[in-house]
Amino acid sequence: MICIGIEGTAEKTGVGIVDSEGNILASAGKPLIPEKGGIHPREAAEHHAATIVPLINDSLNQSGLSLDDLDLVAFSRGPGLGPALRTVATAARSLSLMLKIPIVGVNHCIGHVEIGKLTTGAVDPVTLYVSGGNTQIIAYEYGRYRVFGETLDVAMGNCLDQFSRSVGLGHPGGPKVEKMAKNYSKYIELPYTVKGMDLSFSGLLTAAIRKYESGESIEDVCYSLQETAFSMLVEVTERAIAHANKREVMLCGGVAANSRLREMLATMSEEHYCEFYMPPVKYCGDNGAMIAWMGQLMHKNGLVKDIKDTGVIQKYRTDQVDVPWMKSAGK
Ligand code: ATP
Ligand code: FE2
C-alpha cells in the first residue's frame, strides 16, 4: 500500500510518498518566500496551485514510482488558511478521481507528532510543536492527542517573524533572531506571560520592539526575546510531563531549528529523566511525508471514508481526532 500525501496549510507546499511500513520513499517541498511583508492567504493558495503538480512529479521521480503505483491520497484538511486548504483539497480530490483510489483528509498538527515519532522512535511523548502558525504542547490521553497548553494569541514563530520585520531584519525572523542573539552582552527584562498552561506572546513582542526603539542593542533584545519566550515554552512543557506522566519529550515545527530552544528543552528533559527527541530538520517543518504517513495510519485503522467527507476544516483541533493506533499500541 503506497500513500501520497499533499501538504499546504500555510505557505509551504509539500508532497511525500510513504509505504505502509512507514518507509519514506519521497519528500519534496517548496516554500513561498514573500519579497516583503507576511503571507497572504490567496498568494499561498496560488503558490500551491502552481507547485503541487511539479512536486508530485518530483516525488514520483525520487521514489522511482509512477502514478499507477499509488493506492491512497492523503491531504492536510486543517488547521490552516482557507484558500490554501481548499486548493490542496481540490488537487487531492482530482488525483483520487483520476486514479480511482481512496482519499483521506488528515489533521496537520497530529501529522507533525506522528512523523516525529516515526523518524525518532519516540513512542508516547509530550510534544512541543512550535511553528510560524502553531504553538501547542500535546500529549496522548484517553484516545486522543490532548492540547495541554497553547498560545492565546500569536504563535512563537510568528512572534519572531513579526519582531524581525519590525526591526528591519527581514523574513523569516527565527534564524535572524537566533544569529543576533549569539552576540548578546546582557539580558533585558521582558514580559513573561504564562496563564495556567497557556502562553501569550503578543505583549512580549510589543515590549521587545519598544526596547529596540528605545535604543537597546539588537543583539541584547534578540537574546532577551529568545530567553523569555523559550523559558515560557519550557515551563509549560515541564508541567505537561508531570500532568500526563510521560517519560519522553519531543520538539517539532519550524522553530525546532533553533539550537538555544533545543538546548533548553534537552536540559529540562534530562533533569526529569526524560528522553529528548527531535526529528531531522527536514521533518520538523511542514512536509508532505507527514501527511502521507497520517494517511497510512488512518487507512490501517479503518478511518478512510468517502470523497464527500473531504471538506476542509480551518480550525481543525488536535483533540478533535480519534487516534486508535495509540490505543492498539497499548497506550
Ligand atoms: P505551520 O503550518 O505548522 O504553522 P509554518 O508554515 O510556520 O508551519 P514551519 O516551517 O514549520 O512553517 O515554520 C516556520 C517558522 O519557523 C518561521 O516562523 C521561522 O521564523 C521559524 N524558524 C525557522 N528557523 C528558526 C530558527 N533557527 N529559530 C527560530 N525560529 C525559526
Ligand atoms: Fe506545521
mmCIF file of N, CA and C and ligand atoms in Angstrom, residues 7 9 108 112 129 131 134 253 284-286 290, ligand 2:
data_model
loop_
_atom_site.group_PDB
_atom_site.id
_atom_site.type_symbol
_atom_site.label_atom_id
_atom_site.label_comp_id
_atom_site.label_asym_id
_atom_site.label_seq_id
_atom_site.Cartn_x
_atom_site.Cartn_y
_atom_site.Cartn_z
ATOM 1 N N GLU A 7 0.614 18.428 1.395
ATOM 2 C CA GLU A 7 0.545 19.396 2.495
ATOM 3 C C GLU A 7 0.473 20.807 1.912
ATOM 4 N N THR A 9 -1.037 23.818 4.305
ATOM 5 C CA THR A 9 -1.872 24.560 5.257
ATOM 6 C C THR A 9 -1.480 26.031 5.302
ATOM 7 N N HIS A 108 -3.255 18.276 10.380
ATOM 8 C CA HIS A 108 -1.874 18.716 10.180
ATOM 9 C C HIS A 108 -1.033 18.603 11.468
ATOM 10 N N HIS A 112 2.461 16.289 12.430
ATOM 11 C CA HIS A 112 3.778 16.635 12.991
ATOM 12 C C HIS A 112 4.180 15.640 14.082
ATOM 13 N N TYR A 129 5.195 21.579 19.829
ATOM 14 C CA TYR A 129 5.083 21.872 18.391
ATOM 15 C C TYR A 129 5.058 23.387 18.225
ATOM 16 N N SER A 131 5.752 26.463 15.532
ATOM 17 C CA SER A 131 5.997 26.841 14.144
ATOM 18 C C SER A 131 5.542 28.278 13.929
ATOM 19 N N ASN A 134 1.576 27.801 14.605
ATOM 20 C CA ASN A 134 1.081 26.999 15.735
ATOM 21 C C ASN A 134 2.064 26.966 16.897
ATOM 22 N N GLY A 253 8.251 21.305 14.559
ATOM 23 C CA GLY A 253 7.806 22.596 13.985
ATOM 24 C C GLY A 253 9.042 23.378 13.556
ATOM 25 N N CYS A 284 10.810 18.376 10.610
ATOM 26 C CA CYS A 284 10.321 19.248 11.697
ATOM 27 C C CYS A 284 9.311 20.242 11.159
ATOM 28 N N GLY A 285 9.655 20.863 10.042
ATOM 29 C CA GLY A 285 8.757 21.834 9.414
ATOM 30 C C GLY A 285 7.684 21.106 8.613
ATOM 31 N N ASP A 286 6.829 21.867 7.954
ATOM 32 C CA ASP A 286 5.750 21.264 7.173
ATOM 33 C C ASP A 286 6.330 20.430 6.030
ATOM 34 N N MET A 290 4.681 13.681 6.215
ATOM 35 C CA MET A 290 3.882 13.528 7.447
ATOM 36 C C MET A 290 2.406 13.327 7.102
HETATM 37 FE FE FE2 B 2 3.060 22.734 10.573
#
